[in-house]
Short mmCIF file of C-alpha atoms in Angstrom, two decimals:
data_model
loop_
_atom_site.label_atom_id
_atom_site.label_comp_id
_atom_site.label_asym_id
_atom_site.label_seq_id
_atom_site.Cartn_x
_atom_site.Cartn_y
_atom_site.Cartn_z
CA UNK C 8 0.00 0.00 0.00
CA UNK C 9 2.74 2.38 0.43
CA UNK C 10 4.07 2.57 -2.84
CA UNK C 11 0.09 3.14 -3.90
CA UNK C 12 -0.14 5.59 -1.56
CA UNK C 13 3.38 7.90 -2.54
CA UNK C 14 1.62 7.61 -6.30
CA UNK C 15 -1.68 8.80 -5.46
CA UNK C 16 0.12 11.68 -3.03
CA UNK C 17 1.91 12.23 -6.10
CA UNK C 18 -1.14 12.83 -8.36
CA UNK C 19 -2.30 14.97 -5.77
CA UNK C 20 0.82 17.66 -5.74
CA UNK C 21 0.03 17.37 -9.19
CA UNK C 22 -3.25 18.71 -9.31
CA UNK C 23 -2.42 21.36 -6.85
CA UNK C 24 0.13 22.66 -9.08
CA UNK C 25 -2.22 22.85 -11.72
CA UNK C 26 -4.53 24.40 -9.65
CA UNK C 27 -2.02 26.67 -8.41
CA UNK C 28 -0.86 27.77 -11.43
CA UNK C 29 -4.54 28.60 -12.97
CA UNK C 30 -4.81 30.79 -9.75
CA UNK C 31 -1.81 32.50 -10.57
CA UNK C 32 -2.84 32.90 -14.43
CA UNK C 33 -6.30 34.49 -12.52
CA UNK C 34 -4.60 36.67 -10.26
CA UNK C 35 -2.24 38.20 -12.97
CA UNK C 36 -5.21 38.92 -15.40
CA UNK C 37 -7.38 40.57 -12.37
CA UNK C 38 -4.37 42.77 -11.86
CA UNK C 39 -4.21 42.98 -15.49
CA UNK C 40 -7.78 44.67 -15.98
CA UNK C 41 -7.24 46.50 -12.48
CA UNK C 42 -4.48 48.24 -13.80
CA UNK C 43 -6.61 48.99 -17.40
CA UNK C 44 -9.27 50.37 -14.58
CA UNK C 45 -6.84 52.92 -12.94
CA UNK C 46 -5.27 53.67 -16.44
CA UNK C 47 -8.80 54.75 -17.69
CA UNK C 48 -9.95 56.17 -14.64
CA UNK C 49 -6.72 58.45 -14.13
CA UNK C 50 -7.04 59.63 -18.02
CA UNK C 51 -11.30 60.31 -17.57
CA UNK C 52 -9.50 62.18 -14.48
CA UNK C 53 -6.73 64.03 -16.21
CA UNK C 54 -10.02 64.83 -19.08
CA UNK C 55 -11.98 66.24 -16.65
CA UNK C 56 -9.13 68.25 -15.08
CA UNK C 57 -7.87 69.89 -18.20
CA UNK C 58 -11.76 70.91 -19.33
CA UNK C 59 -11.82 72.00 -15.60
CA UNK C 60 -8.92 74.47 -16.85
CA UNK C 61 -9.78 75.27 -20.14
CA UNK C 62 -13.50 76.53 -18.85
CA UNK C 63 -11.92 78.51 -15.47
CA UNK C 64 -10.63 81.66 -17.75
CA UNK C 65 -13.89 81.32 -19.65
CA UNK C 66 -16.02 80.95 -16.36
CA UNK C 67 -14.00 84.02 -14.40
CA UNK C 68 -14.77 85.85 -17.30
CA UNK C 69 -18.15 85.42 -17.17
CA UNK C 70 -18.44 85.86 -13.61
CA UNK C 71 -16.60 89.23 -13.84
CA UNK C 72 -19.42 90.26 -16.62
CA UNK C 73 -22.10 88.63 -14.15
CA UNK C 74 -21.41 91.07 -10.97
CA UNK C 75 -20.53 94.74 -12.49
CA UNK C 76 -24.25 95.25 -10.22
CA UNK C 77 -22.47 93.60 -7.45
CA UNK C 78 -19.49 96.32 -7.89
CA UNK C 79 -21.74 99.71 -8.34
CA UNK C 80 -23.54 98.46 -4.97
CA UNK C 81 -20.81 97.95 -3.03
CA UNK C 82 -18.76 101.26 -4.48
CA UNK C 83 -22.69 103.53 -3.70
CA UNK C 84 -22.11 101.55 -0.08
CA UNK C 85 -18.83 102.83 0.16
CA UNK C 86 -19.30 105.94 -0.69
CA UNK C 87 -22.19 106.28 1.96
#
């Protein structure tokens, strides 16, 4: 029975390396498409940011055109 035994203990590592190995083949391609994720994620990020920037001098310059009222009342306050 021994000998039967160190063969089917055998077999076993076997599968476990295989089953190991498919893991590992798993585990890189989750941190494959985890790493796609952040890629995208940082670049819709980055997107955002620069239209962020591109609209501030646009924005400011409406706001400035939005609150000449805003001005005249406080310089009539000041005056008073």
């Amino acid at each position: 029975n021994r000998s039967g035994a160190s063969l089917t203990t055998r077999d076993v590592s076997q599968v476990n390396k295989d089953e190991s190995s498919a893991s590992n083949a798993q585990i890189a391609d989750d941190v494959g498409s985890n790493i796609e994720q952040s890629i995208h994620s940082k670049t819709s990020m980055v997107s955002q940011h620069e239209s962020i920037h591109s609209n501030r001098s646009g924005a400011s310059l409406t706001t400035r055109d939005a609150n000449p009222d805003n001005e005249e009342k406080r310089s009539t306050s000041n005056a008073q």
